[in-house]
Short mmCIF file of C-alpha atoms in Angstrom, two decimals:
data_model
loop_
_atom_site.label_atom_id
_atom_site.label_comp_id
_atom_site.label_asym_id
_atom_site.label_seq_id
_atom_site.Cartn_x
_atom_site.Cartn_y
_atom_site.Cartn_z
CA MET C 1 76.76 -259.60 -27.00
CA ARG C 2 73.67 -258.36 -25.14
CA GLN C 3 70.81 -260.76 -24.65
CA ARG C 4 67.24 -259.70 -25.16
CA ALA C 5 64.83 -259.62 -22.25
CA ALA C 6 62.11 -262.25 -22.13
CA GLY C 7 59.46 -261.61 -24.75
CA GLY C 8 61.90 -259.72 -26.96
CA ASP C 9 61.35 -256.36 -25.25
CA ASP C 10 64.35 -254.35 -24.12
CA PRO C 11 63.38 -252.64 -20.85
CA GLY C 12 65.84 -249.81 -21.59
CA VAL C 13 64.09 -248.60 -24.76
CA SER C 14 60.63 -247.08 -24.76
CA SER C 15 58.71 -246.53 -28.00
CA ASP C 16 58.06 -242.91 -26.97
CA GLN C 17 61.77 -242.21 -26.48
CA TYR C 18 62.66 -243.96 -29.74
CA ARG C 19 60.02 -241.96 -31.65
CA ALA C 20 61.14 -238.68 -30.05
CA VAL C 21 64.77 -239.15 -31.08
CA MET C 22 63.98 -240.40 -34.60
CA ARG C 23 61.66 -237.42 -35.24
CA ARG C 24 64.74 -235.17 -35.06
CA VAL C 25 66.34 -236.86 -38.07
CA ALA C 26 65.57 -235.04 -41.32
CA GLY C 27 64.44 -237.23 -44.18
CA SER C 28 63.19 -236.82 -47.70
CA VAL C 29 59.48 -237.35 -48.32
CA SER C 30 58.22 -239.77 -50.95
CA VAL C 31 54.88 -241.09 -52.12
CA ILE C 32 54.56 -244.73 -53.13
CA LEU C 33 51.89 -245.26 -55.81
CA SER C 34 50.30 -248.29 -57.41
CA GLY C 35 47.19 -249.06 -59.41
CA ALA C 36 45.88 -246.97 -62.27
CA PRO C 37 45.02 -243.27 -62.58
CA HIS C 38 41.31 -244.06 -61.98
CA ALA C 39 42.04 -246.52 -59.12
CA LEU C 40 45.06 -245.03 -57.37
CA VAL C 41 46.57 -246.46 -54.18
CA GLY C 42 49.26 -244.49 -52.41
CA MET C 43 51.06 -243.72 -49.18
CA THR C 44 53.51 -241.12 -47.93
CA VAL C 45 56.79 -242.46 -46.53
CA ASN C 46 60.10 -241.04 -45.37
CA SER C 47 61.87 -244.38 -45.29
CA VAL C 48 63.15 -244.69 -48.87
CA VAL C 49 66.68 -246.05 -49.16
CA SER C 50 68.89 -246.93 -52.11
CA VAL C 51 69.94 -250.58 -51.81
CA SER C 52 71.95 -251.66 -54.85
CA LEU C 53 73.26 -250.35 -58.17
CA ASP C 54 73.55 -253.78 -59.80
CA PRO C 55 70.79 -254.74 -59.96
CA PRO C 56 69.14 -251.38 -59.22
CA LEU C 57 67.15 -251.86 -56.00
CA ILE C 58 65.36 -249.45 -53.68
CA LEU C 59 63.44 -250.04 -50.45
CA PHE C 60 60.78 -248.43 -48.31
CA CYS C 61 59.18 -249.43 -45.03
CA ALA C 62 55.45 -249.66 -44.36
CA ARG C 63 53.38 -250.72 -41.37
CA ALA C 64 52.65 -254.42 -41.65
CA GLN C 65 48.93 -253.70 -41.15
CA SER C 66 48.79 -250.98 -43.84
CA ALA C 67 45.93 -251.53 -46.32
CA SER C 68 47.77 -249.38 -48.89
CA ALA C 69 50.92 -251.49 -48.58
CA ALA C 70 48.85 -254.67 -48.93
CA SER C 71 47.32 -253.33 -52.17
CA ILE C 72 50.75 -252.37 -53.49
CA LEU C 73 52.13 -255.83 -52.70
CA GLU C 74 49.12 -257.49 -54.33
CA LYS C 75 49.63 -255.50 -57.55
CA GLY C 76 53.38 -256.16 -57.46
CA LEU C 77 54.19 -252.92 -59.29
CA PHE C 78 54.72 -249.50 -57.76
CA SER C 79 56.45 -246.16 -58.18
CA VAL C 80 58.61 -244.34 -55.66
CA ASN C 81 58.07 -240.60 -56.13
CA LEU C 82 60.61 -238.29 -54.47
CA LEU C 83 58.53 -235.20 -53.68
CA SER C 84 59.70 -231.70 -54.45
CA ASP C 85 59.44 -228.92 -51.89
CA GLU C 86 56.32 -227.67 -53.71
CA GLN C 87 54.38 -230.92 -53.10
CA GLN C 88 53.60 -230.64 -49.40
CA LEU C 89 49.84 -230.93 -50.02
CA VAL C 90 50.40 -234.11 -52.04
CA SER C 91 52.34 -235.55 -49.12
CA ARG C 92 49.59 -234.65 -46.64
CA TYR C 93 46.92 -236.18 -48.88
CA PHE C 94 48.67 -239.55 -49.27
CA ALA C 95 49.49 -239.55 -45.54
CA GLY C 96 45.75 -239.38 -44.86
CA GLY C 97 45.97 -235.85 -43.49
CA GLN C 98 43.36 -234.32 -45.79
CA ALA C 99 40.25 -235.73 -47.43
CA GLU C 100 40.21 -233.74 -50.65
CA PRO C 101 42.99 -234.48 -53.11
CA PRO C 102 45.11 -231.50 -54.12
CA ALA C 103 45.83 -230.83 -57.77
CA PHE C 104 48.56 -233.11 -59.08
CA ASP C 105 49.49 -234.58 -62.43
CA LEU C 106 50.05 -238.26 -63.06
CA GLY C 107 52.08 -240.09 -65.65
CA SER C 108 51.28 -243.66 -66.67
CA ASP C 109 52.71 -246.27 -69.02
CA GLY C 110 49.92 -248.82 -68.61
CA ASP C 111 51.77 -250.75 -65.89
CA HIS C 112 53.00 -248.03 -63.54
CA VAL C 113 51.56 -244.72 -62.44
CA TRP C 114 53.74 -241.90 -61.10
CA LEU C 115 53.56 -238.29 -59.95
CA GLU C 116 54.78 -235.56 -62.25
CA ARG C 117 56.92 -232.59 -61.12
CA THR C 118 58.79 -234.60 -58.49
CA VAL C 119 62.54 -234.68 -57.91
CA GLY C 120 62.37 -238.04 -59.66
CA SER C 121 60.40 -241.28 -59.78
CA PHE C 122 61.43 -244.93 -59.84
CA LEU C 123 59.15 -247.47 -61.53
CA CYS C 124 59.53 -250.78 -59.72
CA SER C 125 58.35 -254.32 -59.21
CA VAL C 126 58.35 -256.00 -55.81
CA ASP C 127 61.62 -257.91 -55.46
CA ASN C 128 61.41 -258.98 -51.83
CA VAL C 129 59.57 -258.33 -48.57
CA HIS C 130 61.12 -258.69 -45.11
CA ARG C 131 59.14 -258.52 -41.87
CA ALA C 132 60.88 -256.35 -39.27
CA GLY C 133 58.96 -255.76 -36.04
CA ASP C 134 55.67 -254.03 -36.80
CA HIS C 135 56.77 -253.03 -40.33
CA ASN C 136 57.56 -254.64 -43.67
CA ILE C 137 60.69 -253.72 -45.58
CA ILE C 138 59.63 -253.73 -49.23
CA VAL C 139 62.45 -254.01 -51.75
CA GLY C 140 61.74 -252.97 -55.32
CA LYS C 141 63.63 -253.71 -58.50
CA ILE C 142 63.85 -250.51 -60.54
CA HIS C 143 62.79 -250.91 -64.18
CA ARG C 144 62.68 -247.26 -65.23
CA ILE C 145 63.63 -243.85 -63.84
CA ILE C 146 61.73 -240.63 -64.49
CA ASP C 147 64.29 -237.84 -63.98
CA ASN C 148 63.06 -234.28 -63.58
CA THR C 149 65.77 -232.33 -65.37
CA SER C 150 64.64 -229.02 -63.84
CA ARG C 151 66.24 -230.27 -60.59
CA PRO C 152 63.64 -229.17 -58.00
CA LEU C 153 64.62 -229.25 -54.34
CA PRO C 154 63.35 -232.18 -52.25
CA LEU C 155 60.64 -231.95 -49.62
CA VAL C 156 62.13 -232.68 -46.19
CA TYR C 157 60.37 -233.77 -42.99
CA ARG C 158 61.82 -233.25 -39.51
CA ASP C 159 60.31 -233.07 -36.04
CA GLY C 160 56.75 -233.23 -37.36
CA GLN C 161 57.22 -230.35 -39.82
CA TYR C 162 57.88 -230.01 -43.54
CA HIS C 163 61.00 -228.09 -44.56
CA SER C 164 62.71 -226.93 -47.71
CA LEU C 165 66.42 -226.83 -48.30
CA ALA C 166 67.96 -223.39 -48.75
CA ARG C 167 68.13 -222.36 -52.39
#
């Protein structure tokens, strides 16, 4: 077993090298939403992972200092929206990359708010939060699934660019 260097830093791993290699891994793009249609809080992530079938759990990672993540945790309810390849502008907006919101439709049941025309959405409550380095791993218990039966292709992000899967 390797021991960590003093202070917890491994002198053989630089954050720039780590970021450069991880950018090459393709991942689906999701938007996490909370609040209400008139007071929406959201963030774009590419760190959504299925955790468990029984009970149904899903996770995403967010910077520990993220104001959006703090609002989501305070509310305790959120949706995970798997973006379709036609929702690149939605992704950019919730990533903070553009000031004006693009046109998008929302669904709401009074507790959760979600994006329409996605690959699918999971309506969740916060189940657990784990601190991991400079991020929080937020685990959600899934209460409802919104399944887009038209089966759109997912939006994919790799090496700083959006991509679509071949049709």
